[in-house]
Amino acid sequence: MRPALLNPLFAQVTSLSGIGPKQEKLLRYLLGRDDTPRLVDLLLHLPTSVIDRRAQPKIRDAVPGTVVTLKVTIDRHRPAPPRNRRAPFLVYASDETGDLVLTYFRNPPGMVEKLLPVGATRYVSGTLQMYDGTPQIVHPDRVVDEAGFAKLSGIDPVYPLTEGLALGALKRAIALALQKLPDLPEWISAEVMRRCGFPTMAEALHRVHQPLELTDVLPDGPFWSRLAFDELLAGQLALALIRAQLRRPAGNRHDGDGHLRKRVIDALPYALTMSQRQALAAIAEDLRQPVRMLRLLQGDVGSGKTVVALLAAAAVIEAGKQAALMAPTEILARQHVKTIAPLAEAAGLRVAILTGREKGRERRDILAQLEQGEIDLLVGTHALIQDDVAFKALALAIVDEQHRFGVRERLALTGKGEAVDVLVLSATPIPRTLVLTYFGDMDVSELREKPAGRQPIDTRAVPASRLSEVMDAVGRALSAGALVYWICPLVDESEAEGTGHLTNATERFESLQKRFGDRVGLVHGQMKGAEKDRVMAQFAAHEIGLLVATTVVEVGVDVPAATIMVIENAERFGLAQLHQLRGRIGRGSEASTCLLLYHEPLGEMSKARLKVIRETTDGFRIAEEDLKLRGEGDVLGVRQSGLPGYRIARSDVHAQLIAQARDEALHIMKENPKLGGPRGAALRCLLYLYERDEAIPFLSAG
């Protein structure tokens, strides 16, 4: 149960005056929620910058191009002529040193007259520009009288907004939410408070939203850092609680005698690499231990993670148990099955797939066989964690691409068996610091080598001005029977608003189709699963030679014959994403080429990225470089520089707080593992506040 103390913060935003259905919808979009946002969501939506309105010069001394606040007398109005709605409404004002023009375009009738009555004194704030030698402010941000000015803060925070939501409306809502903030207990230890110089949470929230100094909203300042530490501590404490639960002594263990593993290995067309053998030995040892396995297996694109996962599954199947493999997308789930099926068949393992596409009778049959123990390994999407999916004896949960699943999904899957072992697969090599953030103290195995026979990929950067040459080269390759990927950042025009010159896939498909006819196909994320599969199958069967795609092909698409990839707007992709995309070629025995088309001029960051991707195909090096270049938002496939799953903590600024939060969480687990007493109650508030409460039910469990 959520502590009653927090109820005011979990009230819906519609309980605040002035927030009706229209505002609620905009806030839902802004705050990224599927349901009505709560006050806590508003309070944790932090400003990105501030405007300093404290400069109050006379008109004569005001510097053009700066934000100023001027005390003026309103002299006269010049409304727009009735027939010309486009002409501005001008207000002439002055102080003892000079004249000022206030300009309004397309304003509601009567608004300006009411706001700026002739003869009145007003304080106006906005960016001052010179126009025909006269100072002017277009659409002042603030217009107030003497009483209003006394209340106006000189420092105004600026927030991320969404179209249709006015800054003023958001600020009013946040100010009302701040008034409802309850008196929260302190969950950070006195020692950490002192060492880090943290204020209380209430003071941090007030100073970030109602700054007294320009520096109050800086992410590395004490106020933002305090909130970031809270969020990191909640995350680390939740991981530690789950970890402790997973580490509880497990009864009968799940290691078999090796006969199925031997059959799978014998059926492989190549020998296992050294790191695959090491990972398997570590997994076998984990399965023998009296505590549950929690291991992260990271390996680059094409390093053979699926085979290791299958061999781990075979180990528990030898002991008469079942395994499940959960992937984030249907394409990826079907890809795993394609790799696994021939090997499983050779070893006599029974494998089935369950995604949103299996329906009705087919689905009922799969579920019945699963419950009877007639399926050894079930592969699927989050369809695996639905309530009616029941295993006879689930012993191993394999979760692919972990950072796309929350802790909740992992728990839902492990909850379907007794003392289930967990193996997490990541195709994005994750730097060590981040492994701690996302997985706590997980054991890690790395697959460093590429399987034998893989060819190097020749990667080149080409300016977009040479597009026609690239098309000619693609034409020659198609005539020679090559399979070519052409990657675009967007699906269609609706996505392209405000993105400048980004190419969309639909448009590029049409232009390439004009040139190459029906040899061109298109796949993107908005297509239905069956349709995507159909086009991919045509590509794999050489029925089409050129596949135009969005990043939907980034994971798990396996067409070994494809040898050429063109990536448009390569400067707009993160390093990890470029590396993942490029990993779709170079999977067969032919040499491959990747062309990175970029628009000039290139920024420093884009230049550095394209240089790294040209120089190396080592995913571990790319991940480290990526972290250096732009914080781990992109290492984990998230676009901003924030930590995925975190709203406030930022990798580039709060890296040292991650380790401190982790140490604090481990200390709490040692001193107070059941979160008892006043400090424990305070920590429970913290977990609920940052929605990391999935770990709380474990406190009462054994």
XYZ file of C-alpha atoms in Angstrom:
702
model
C 0.000 0.000 0.000
C 1.213 3.497 -0.831
C 1.830 5.539 2.348
C -1.182 7.856 2.939
C 1.244 10.762 3.360
C 1.890 10.674 -0.415
C -1.776 10.754 -1.485
C -1.812 14.528 -2.208
C 1.054 14.023 -4.695
C -0.755 11.180 -6.466
C -3.934 13.249 -6.950
C -4.734 13.809 -10.634
C -3.716 17.122 -12.228
C -7.391 17.723 -13.053
C -7.922 18.331 -9.323
C -6.021 21.641 -9.763
C -8.073 24.693 -10.674
C -7.734 25.701 -14.324
C -6.930 22.222 -15.687
C -9.780 20.945 -17.822
C -9.966 18.094 -20.353
C -8.011 19.995 -23.040
C -5.094 20.866 -20.723
C -5.178 17.341 -19.279
C -4.689 15.872 -22.756
C -1.737 18.179 -23.476
C -0.132 17.411 -20.093
C -0.582 13.685 -20.700
C 1.391 14.080 -23.934
C 4.029 16.380 -22.401
C 4.643 14.147 -19.375
C 4.600 10.931 -21.414
C 1.722 9.219 -19.613
C -1.021 6.936 -20.939
C -3.371 7.990 -18.134
C -4.102 11.281 -16.368
C -0.853 12.735 -14.945
C -0.558 13.261 -11.187
C 0.862 16.194 -9.228
C 4.122 14.284 -8.738
C 4.564 14.129 -12.552
C 4.244 17.917 -12.742
C 6.701 18.504 -9.911
C 9.320 16.225 -11.484
C 9.041 18.040 -14.851
C 12.030 20.334 -14.382
C 12.867 23.573 -16.211
C 15.562 23.566 -18.910
C 16.679 27.178 -18.481
C 15.753 30.541 -16.951
C 15.067 34.047 -18.200
C 16.585 36.812 -16.107
C 14.051 39.647 -15.837
C 15.999 41.501 -13.159
C 17.582 43.953 -15.637
C 15.476 47.167 -15.313
C 17.265 49.837 -17.317
C 15.772 53.069 -18.648
C 14.713 52.897 -22.325
C 17.791 54.893 -23.380
C 20.166 52.355 -21.722
C 18.414 49.125 -22.808
C 20.686 46.827 -24.861
C 19.078 45.497 -28.089
C 18.778 41.682 -28.195
C 18.506 41.286 -24.396
C 15.524 40.546 -22.137
C 14.645 43.709 -20.215
C 11.910 44.863 -17.866
C 10.903 48.515 -18.455
C 8.647 50.820 -16.401
C 6.717 52.893 -18.966
C 3.704 55.179 -19.389
C 1.245 54.191 -22.137
C 0.892 57.218 -24.501
C -1.369 56.122 -27.394
C -2.676 53.153 -29.443
C -2.540 52.591 -33.188
C -4.855 49.621 -33.957
C -4.470 47.626 -37.204
C -6.680 49.048 -40.013
C -9.981 47.093 -40.164
C -9.331 45.747 -43.675
C -5.765 44.585 -42.974
C -5.814 41.899 -40.273
C -2.138 41.236 -40.922
C -0.929 44.681 -39.899
C 0.248 44.961 -36.268
C -1.486 46.746 -33.385
C 1.085 49.304 -32.137
C 1.224 50.757 -28.617
C 3.410 53.843 -28.112
C 4.929 54.134 -24.630
C 7.737 56.133 -23.003
C 9.754 56.939 -19.905
C 11.709 60.115 -19.164
C 14.646 58.969 -21.359
C 12.944 57.925 -24.592
C 10.179 56.169 -26.570
C 9.255 52.495 -26.973
C 6.886 50.685 -29.374
C 5.035 47.542 -28.216
C 3.894 45.460 -31.202
C 1.081 42.873 -31.270
C 0.054 40.712 -34.244
C -3.395 39.085 -34.704
C -4.556 39.603 -31.140
C -8.169 39.097 -29.951
C -10.240 42.332 -30.213
C -10.059 44.515 -27.084
C -7.163 42.568 -25.507
C -4.446 45.200 -25.972
C -6.689 48.102 -24.871
C -7.488 46.222 -21.654
C -3.891 45.145 -20.985
C -2.294 48.544 -21.750
C -4.832 51.369 -21.091
C -3.708 54.831 -22.291
C -2.295 56.962 -19.446
C -1.498 53.964 -17.202
C 1.924 52.959 -15.848
C 2.942 49.391 -16.738
C 5.956 47.152 -16.310
C 6.661 45.346 -19.617
C 9.169 42.545 -20.019
C 10.505 40.945 -23.218
C 13.332 40.954 -25.749
C 14.153 44.473 -26.937
C 14.923 44.989 -30.662
C 15.626 48.122 -32.720
C 13.217 48.792 -35.623
C 13.757 51.847 -37.838
C 15.890 53.373 -35.070
C 13.183 52.978 -32.399
C 13.356 50.428 -29.551
C 10.506 47.920 -29.779
C 9.289 44.750 -28.015
C 7.143 42.354 -30.075
C 4.522 40.509 -27.969
C 5.974 41.277 -24.500
C 6.206 38.134 -22.284
C 4.914 40.007 -19.251
C 2.749 43.112 -18.802
C 1.836 43.952 -15.178
C 0.822 46.911 -13.034
C 2.596 48.038 -9.852
C 0.892 45.382 -7.680
C 1.603 42.634 -10.207
C 5.225 43.678 -10.457
C 5.714 43.330 -6.706
C 4.740 39.642 -7.086
C 6.746 38.975 -10.269
C 9.874 36.864 -9.767
C 12.902 38.386 -11.446
C 14.021 34.927 -12.568
C 11.611 33.005 -14.735
C 12.069 29.269 -15.371
C 11.540 27.948 -18.923
C 10.142 24.423 -19.365
C 9.965 21.875 -22.169
C 6.457 22.329 -23.672
C 4.177 20.694 -26.192
C 2.263 22.499 -28.937
C -0.908 24.125 -27.595
C 0.257 24.262 -23.959
C 1.117 27.783 -22.814
C 4.126 28.313 -20.550
C 1.993 30.411 -18.184
C -0.584 27.631 -17.771
C 2.117 25.062 -16.974
C 3.756 27.396 -14.435
C 0.447 28.073 -12.682
C -0.224 24.337 -12.432
C 3.262 23.688 -10.999
C 2.874 26.532 -8.478
C -0.444 25.030 -7.297
C 1.134 21.563 -7.071
C 3.980 22.966 -4.925
C 1.396 24.253 -2.428
C 0.121 20.686 -1.995
C 3.566 19.241 -1.209
C 3.265 17.298 2.088
C 5.921 17.379 4.816
C 8.040 14.413 3.682
C 10.366 12.461 5.993
C 14.110 12.516 5.113
C 15.222 9.242 3.504
C 18.851 10.194 2.786
C 21.253 9.448 5.637
C 22.652 12.429 7.547
C 26.168 11.464 6.461
C 25.323 11.611 2.728
C 23.337 14.853 3.207
C 26.399 16.424 4.805
C 28.936 15.025 2.337
C 26.971 16.063 -0.767
C 25.640 19.334 0.680
C 22.048 18.406 -0.217
C 19.031 20.552 0.744
C 15.730 18.900 1.767
C 13.549 17.604 -1.045
C 10.954 20.356 -0.454
C 13.606 23.077 -0.710
C 15.050 21.468 -3.862
C 11.645 21.415 -5.587
C 10.837 25.012 -4.599
C 14.202 26.386 -5.709
C 14.203 24.571 -9.057
C 10.652 25.707 -9.924
C 10.845 29.164 -8.275
C 14.536 30.051 -8.572
C 16.065 32.852 -6.523
C 19.363 32.729 -8.451
C 20.101 31.997 -12.112
C 22.156 28.954 -11.058
C 19.278 27.312 -9.130
C 18.093 25.346 -12.176
C 21.497 24.007 -13.272
C 21.567 20.177 -13.331
C 24.889 20.157 -11.461
C 23.645 22.561 -8.768
C 22.639 21.302 -5.287
C 18.862 21.453 -5.920
C 18.667 19.424 -9.121
C 21.416 17.072 -7.855
C 19.388 16.329 -4.714
C 16.395 15.273 -6.852
C 18.676 13.237 -9.152
C 20.149 11.424 -6.147
C 16.638 10.602 -4.860
C 15.739 9.126 -8.214
C 18.991 7.136 -8.484
C 18.668 5.895 -4.904
C 15.110 4.704 -5.573
C 16.347 2.823 -8.656
C 19.349 1.288 -6.912
C 17.357 0.329 -3.811
C 14.693 -1.389 -5.948
C 17.415 -3.331 -7.800
C 19.071 -4.298 -4.505
C 15.769 -5.541 -3.023
C 15.052 -7.643 -6.098
C 18.607 -8.878 -6.157
C 18.343 -9.959 -2.503
C 15.113 -11.788 -3.329
C 16.697 -13.531 -6.326
C 19.708 -14.426 -4.216
C 17.647 -16.220 -1.592
C 18.661 -19.887 -1.330
C 17.003 -21.810 -4.127
C 15.920 -25.431 -3.587
C 16.520 -28.088 -6.226
C 18.877 -26.848 -8.885
C 18.537 -26.914 -12.622
C 21.693 -28.356 -14.157
C 21.354 -31.470 -16.286
C 23.876 -34.081 -17.410
C 24.895 -32.385 -20.693
C 23.427 -34.879 -23.211
C 21.133 -32.325 -24.940
C 23.828 -29.655 -24.980
C 26.169 -32.110 -26.710
C 23.525 -32.775 -29.398
C 23.022 -29.043 -30.033
C 26.797 -28.438 -30.284
C 27.163 -31.393 -32.670
C 24.440 -29.897 -34.904
C 26.225 -26.510 -35.179
C 27.779 -25.818 -38.595
C 30.808 -24.213 -36.852
C 32.792 -24.553 -33.636
C 31.884 -22.434 -30.599
C 34.162 -19.422 -30.040
C 36.350 -19.193 -26.954
C 34.081 -16.610 -25.288
C 30.948 -18.664 -26.059
C 32.572 -21.633 -24.274
C 33.525 -19.436 -21.297
C 29.993 -18.014 -21.047
C 28.509 -21.522 -21.134
C 30.853 -22.736 -18.401
C 29.872 -19.761 -16.218
C 26.148 -20.411 -16.813
C 26.524 -24.139 -16.006
C 28.304 -23.202 -12.763
C 25.510 -20.700 -11.898
C 22.882 -23.398 -12.446
C 24.673 -25.653 -9.934
C 24.899 -23.013 -7.198
C 22.360 -22.983 -4.332
C 21.252 -19.443 -5.286
C 19.457 -18.278 -8.426
C 21.404 -17.171 -11.475
C 21.262 -13.521 -12.499
C 23.639 -13.130 -15.437
C 23.976 -10.569 -18.223
C 25.287 -11.949 -21.516
C 26.438 -9.130 -23.732
C 27.767 -9.606 -27.165
C 27.978 -7.679 -30.333
C 25.736 -8.058 -33.322
C 26.389 -11.550 -34.688
C 28.506 -12.827 -31.786
C 26.267 -15.845 -31.240
C 24.182 -14.946 -28.154
C 21.157 -16.921 -29.362
C 23.176 -20.150 -29.478
C 24.450 -19.603 -25.922
C 20.869 -18.900 -24.809
C 19.683 -22.139 -26.464
C 22.456 -24.142 -24.757
C 21.513 -22.575 -21.378
C 17.902 -23.629 -22.062
C 19.079 -27.152 -22.995
C 20.838 -27.422 -19.610
C 17.586 -26.914 -17.643
C 15.593 -29.056 -20.102
C 18.024 -31.914 -19.373
C 16.856 -31.645 -15.761
C 13.224 -32.034 -16.898
C 12.395 -28.308 -16.637
C 11.198 -25.604 -19.077
C 12.737 -22.362 -20.390
C 11.270 -19.132 -21.808
C 12.889 -16.536 -24.075
C 11.234 -13.106 -24.148
C 12.130 -10.597 -26.905
C 10.960 -6.967 -27.240
C 9.538 -7.241 -30.774
C 7.821 -9.859 -32.857
C 10.487 -9.595 -35.592
C 13.152 -10.407 -33.010
C 11.160 -13.287 -31.461
C 10.656 -14.897 -34.897
C 14.328 -14.359 -35.689
C 15.340 -16.288 -32.556
C 13.026 -19.135 -33.515
C 14.536 -19.224 -37.007
C 18.048 -19.614 -35.526
C 16.946 -22.060 -32.813
C 14.538 -24.348 -34.729
C 16.995 -26.464 -36.792
C 19.340 -26.940 -33.809
C 16.461 -27.760 -31.445
C 15.085 -30.271 -33.927
C 18.462 -32.009 -34.200
C 18.619 -32.263 -30.402
C 14.972 -33.306 -29.989
C 13.895 -30.139 -28.126
C 10.268 -28.984 -28.448
C 10.106 -25.259 -29.233
C 7.029 -23.040 -29.729
C 6.443 -19.312 -30.342
C 3.848 -17.063 -28.692
C 3.306 -13.443 -29.816
C 0.250 -11.228 -30.283
C -0.273 -12.937 -33.640
C -1.076 -16.421 -32.264
C -4.809 -16.246 -31.545
C -7.871 -18.388 -30.837
C -7.455 -22.138 -31.168
C -3.750 -21.969 -32.031
C -3.034 -19.996 -28.864
C -5.178 -22.293 -26.699
C -3.298 -25.338 -28.006
C 0.102 -23.771 -27.230
C -1.017 -22.867 -23.681
C -2.382 -26.375 -23.062
C 0.848 -28.029 -24.267
C 2.882 -25.620 -22.135
C 0.956 -26.457 -18.995
C 1.270 -30.196 -19.720
C 5.038 -29.831 -20.088
C 4.951 -30.777 -23.785
C 6.846 -27.607 -24.768
C 10.464 -27.341 -23.586
C 11.253 -23.808 -24.733
C 8.697 -21.061 -25.367
C 9.907 -18.029 -27.345
C 7.800 -14.879 -27.561
C 7.158 -11.209 -26.899
C 5.595 -9.769 -23.719
C 2.660 -12.043 -24.663
C 4.590 -14.538 -22.453
C 3.760 -12.630 -19.273
C -0.015 -12.522 -19.731
C -1.957 -14.014 -16.833
C -3.221 -17.109 -18.636
C 0.279 -18.300 -19.654
C 1.163 -21.126 -17.231
C 4.253 -23.349 -17.326
C 4.496 -26.831 -15.876
C 8.031 -26.232 -14.543
C 9.684 -22.971 -15.656
C 13.313 -22.938 -14.523
C 15.047 -20.412 -16.806
C 13.873 -17.000 -18.022
C 15.951 -15.536 -20.862
C 15.212 -11.852 -21.490
C 16.526 -10.263 -24.674
C 17.417 -6.555 -24.998
C 16.826 -5.905 -21.317
C 16.680 -2.107 -21.352
C 13.473 -2.216 -23.354
C 11.829 -4.169 -20.536
C 11.346 -2.828 -17.057
C 12.031 -4.755 -13.878
C 8.274 -5.426 -13.762
C 8.316 -7.581 -16.902
C 11.308 -9.535 -15.669
C 9.545 -10.234 -12.372
C 6.309 -11.175 -14.123
C 8.186 -13.823 -16.116
C 10.210 -15.223 -13.184
C 6.980 -15.341 -11.148
C 5.728 -18.130 -13.429
C 8.056 -20.725 -11.870
C 9.888 -21.674 -8.657
C 13.324 -20.110 -8.050
C 13.668 -19.257 -11.761
C 17.163 -18.505 -13.058
C 17.558 -15.345 -15.159
C 19.776 -14.788 -18.192
C 19.622 -11.344 -19.792
C 20.882 -10.840 -23.361
C 22.052 -7.463 -24.632
C 23.064 -6.823 -28.229
C 24.257 -3.365 -27.263
C 27.526 -3.753 -25.396
C 26.983 -1.704 -22.247
C 29.891 0.072 -20.551
C 30.620 -1.148 -17.020
C 29.340 2.009 -15.273
C 25.956 1.543 -16.916
C 25.721 -2.145 -16.111
C 25.666 -1.014 -12.467
C 22.904 1.499 -13.128
C 20.572 -0.838 -14.958
C 21.275 -4.240 -13.513
C 22.776 -3.630 -10.087
C 25.407 -6.254 -9.275
C 24.709 -8.647 -12.092
C 27.298 -11.212 -13.163
C 28.444 -10.387 -16.691
C 29.668 -12.574 -19.563
C 30.934 -10.928 -22.732
C 31.095 -12.462 -26.210
C 34.026 -10.678 -27.780
C 34.779 -12.621 -30.980
C 32.802 -12.834 -34.198
C 31.932 -16.335 -35.417
C 34.350 -17.761 -38.000
C 33.904 -16.825 -41.649
C 32.478 -13.318 -41.047
C 33.861 -10.787 -43.537
C 35.008 -7.266 -42.613
C 32.702 -4.381 -43.590
C 34.074 -1.463 -45.609
C 32.418 1.672 -44.141
C 32.563 5.020 -45.981
C 31.025 8.451 -45.334
C 29.595 10.185 -48.429
C 28.046 13.708 -48.586
C 24.364 13.763 -49.642
C 25.323 15.945 -52.609
C 26.665 12.734 -54.210
C 23.307 10.944 -53.911
C 22.999 10.342 -57.679
C 26.423 8.584 -57.739
C 25.300 6.377 -54.843
C 22.113 5.488 -56.724
C 24.152 4.580 -59.830
C 26.400 2.323 -57.724
C 23.358 0.659 -56.112
C 21.935 0.072 -59.616
C 25.159 -1.696 -60.686
C 25.127 -3.839 -57.521
C 21.474 -4.828 -58.075
C 22.274 -5.873 -61.654
C 25.053 -8.063 -60.261
C 22.519 -9.793 -57.965
C 23.410 -8.041 -54.672
C 20.900 -7.497 -51.835
C 20.885 -3.888 -50.585
C 19.397 -2.189 -47.496
C 18.513 1.534 -47.759
C 17.845 3.006 -44.310
C 15.892 6.246 -43.682
C 15.285 7.962 -40.312
C 11.530 8.576 -40.744
C 8.468 6.708 -42.014
C 6.498 9.481 -43.755
C 5.813 13.213 -43.969
C 3.690 13.361 -40.814
C 6.826 12.527 -38.823
C 8.909 15.033 -40.706
C 7.458 18.313 -39.403
C 10.190 20.584 -38.148
C 12.963 18.062 -38.856
C 14.587 20.011 -41.698
C 15.996 17.838 -44.434
C 15.397 14.371 -42.953
C 14.497 11.808 -45.586
C 11.395 9.735 -45.069
C 11.221 6.097 -46.121
C 7.938 6.320 -48.037
C 9.258 9.125 -50.250
C 12.629 7.424 -50.826
C 10.837 4.150 -51.654
C 8.778 5.955 -54.311
C 11.833 7.616 -55.887
C 13.817 4.333 -55.958
C 10.812 2.437 -57.294
C 10.556 4.881 -60.212
C 14.129 4.014 -61.046
C 14.384 0.289 -60.249
C 10.752 -0.823 -60.564
C 9.445 -3.798 -58.629
C 12.888 -4.795 -57.365
C 12.296 -2.359 -54.457
C 10.426 -3.168 -51.205
C 9.546 -1.134 -48.083
C 9.326 -2.025 -44.363
C 8.669 0.298 -41.428
C 7.357 0.104 -37.870
C 3.817 1.248 -38.698
C 3.175 -1.806 -40.914
C 1.394 -4.890 -39.554
C 3.643 -7.764 -38.454
C 2.504 -10.165 -41.181
C 3.071 -7.553 -43.889
C 6.603 -6.810 -42.586
C 7.402 -10.536 -42.533
C 6.114 -10.935 -46.111
C 8.402 -8.181 -47.461
C 11.386 -9.471 -45.439
C 10.791 -12.977 -46.833
C 10.733 -11.579 -50.398
C 14.050 -9.849 -49.686
C 15.642 -13.002 -48.221
C 14.396 -14.995 -51.276
C 15.957 -12.445 -53.720
C 12.458 -11.619 -55.075
C 13.296 -7.989 -54.314
C 16.862 -6.732 -54.273
C 16.576 -3.332 -52.595
C 14.859 -2.968 -49.214
C 13.996 0.569 -48.065
C 13.530 0.517 -44.288
C 13.426 2.588 -41.118
C 15.378 1.485 -38.033
C 12.840 -1.331 -37.622
C 15.594 -3.559 -39.125
C 18.018 -2.488 -36.383
C 17.550 -5.670 -34.359
C 17.271 -9.276 -35.270
C 16.857 -9.214 -39.052
C 19.039 -11.920 -40.543
C 19.604 -12.012 -44.308
C 23.201 -13.297 -44.676
C 23.218 -12.622 -48.450
C 22.727 -8.842 -47.954
C 26.067 -7.100 -48.559
C 25.352 -3.378 -49.047
C 23.745 -0.825 -46.746
C 23.074 2.851 -47.420
C 22.164 4.921 -44.331
C 20.646 8.334 -45.113
C 21.060 11.232 -42.670
C 23.720 9.152 -40.906
C 24.668 12.270 -38.912
C 21.305 12.088 -37.112
C 21.805 8.589 -35.692
C 23.623 7.716 -32.494
C 26.767 5.595 -32.629
C 25.187 2.500 -31.117
C 22.313 2.730 -33.569
C 24.629 3.077 -36.585
C 26.573 0.067 -35.320
C 23.400 -2.001 -34.846
C 22.143 -1.110 -38.317
C 25.468 -1.892 -39.953
C 25.424 -5.280 -38.202
C 22.671 -6.386 -40.599
C 25.309 -6.803 -43.330
C 28.626 -8.696 -43.218
C 26.811 -11.775 -41.902
C 27.671 -14.072 -44.834
C 30.861 -15.070 -46.623
C 30.904 -12.076 -49.038
C 32.673 -8.757 -48.373
C 30.211 -5.972 -47.465
C 30.016 -2.195 -47.865
C 28.217 0.396 -45.702
C 27.708 3.943 -47.082
C 26.902 6.692 -44.575
C 25.159 9.547 -46.405
C 25.383 12.801 -44.476
C 24.239 16.407 -44.939
C 26.793 19.179 -44.738
C 27.838 21.079 -42.725
C 28.589 18.446 -40.069
C 28.693 19.442 -36.381
C 31.671 18.402 -34.219
C 29.687 15.624 -32.516
C 28.490 14.129 -35.826
C 32.015 14.303 -37.253
C 33.403 12.443 -34.252
C 30.662 9.786 -34.492
C 31.166 9.100 -38.188
C 34.925 8.878 -37.616
C 34.534 6.227 -34.880
C 32.072 4.151 -36.918
C 34.413 4.189 -39.943
C 37.402 3.120 -37.853
C 36.030 0.165 -35.915
C 33.413 -2.595 -35.844
C 34.132 -3.486 -32.189
C 30.846 -2.877 -30.357
C 32.544 -2.618 -26.960
C 34.823 0.167 -28.158
C 31.887 1.873 -29.879
C 29.843 1.771 -26.654
C 32.671 3.342 -24.646
C 33.205 6.065 -27.299
C 29.471 6.677 -27.424
C 29.379 7.187 -23.670
C 32.269 9.652 -23.931
C 30.632 11.526 -26.794
C 27.073 11.939 -25.640
C 26.078 10.256 -22.425
C 24.354 6.920 -22.358
C 20.939 7.935 -23.594
C 22.044 6.665 -26.945
C 24.081 3.701 -25.764
C 20.773 2.298 -24.608
C 18.738 3.451 -27.567
C 17.152 6.500 -25.964
C 17.470 9.812 -27.757
C 18.133 12.414 -25.038
C 21.142 12.584 -22.772
C 19.106 11.520 -19.783
C 19.332 8.061 -18.288
C 16.617 5.848 -19.761
C 14.014 5.105 -17.148
C 15.137 8.235 -15.270
C 13.512 11.646 -15.628
C 15.918 13.780 -13.629
C 19.300 12.045 -13.375
C 21.614 12.819 -16.289
C 24.588 10.641 -17.177
C 26.858 13.494 -18.210
C 26.282 15.429 -14.971
C 25.390 12.914 -12.266
C 27.733 10.010 -13.065
C 29.434 10.184 -9.673
C 26.042 10.159 -7.917
C 25.231 6.758 -9.490
C 28.038 5.068 -7.560
C 27.099 6.924 -4.356
C 23.446 5.909 -4.687
C 24.529 2.319 -5.228
C 26.764 2.317 -2.134
C 23.961 3.871 -0.082
C 21.492 1.209 -1.325
C 23.905 -1.609 -0.394
C 24.451 -0.018 3.024
C 20.662 0.141 3.589
C 20.325 -3.525 2.572
C 22.977 -4.463 5.114
C 21.606 -2.384 8.003
C 17.858 -2.543 7.357
C 16.971 -5.174 4.699
C 13.266 -5.214 5.631
C 13.015 -1.381 5.627
C 11.707 -1.284 9.191
C 11.460 1.680 11.597
C 11.177 5.406 10.726
C 14.020 5.405 8.155
C 12.526 2.319 6.481
C 9.138 4.068 6.297
C 10.831 7.102 4.727
C 12.575 4.864 2.145
C 9.239 3.229 1.272
C 7.915 6.747 0.545
C 10.902 7.267 -1.765
C 10.241 4.017 -3.679
C 6.575 4.910 -4.202
C 7.333 8.503 -5.145
C 9.660 7.453 -7.977
C 7.496 4.457 -8.917
C 10.076 1.835 -8.013
C 7.613 0.147 -5.688
C 7.575 -3.149 -7.635
C 10.225 -4.282 -5.129
C 8.103 -3.585 -2.044
C 6.016 -6.809 -2.021
C 9.320 -8.697 -1.564
C 9.810 -7.120 1.838
C 7.043 -9.266 3.259
C 7.949 -12.351 1.193
C 10.159 -14.862 3.062
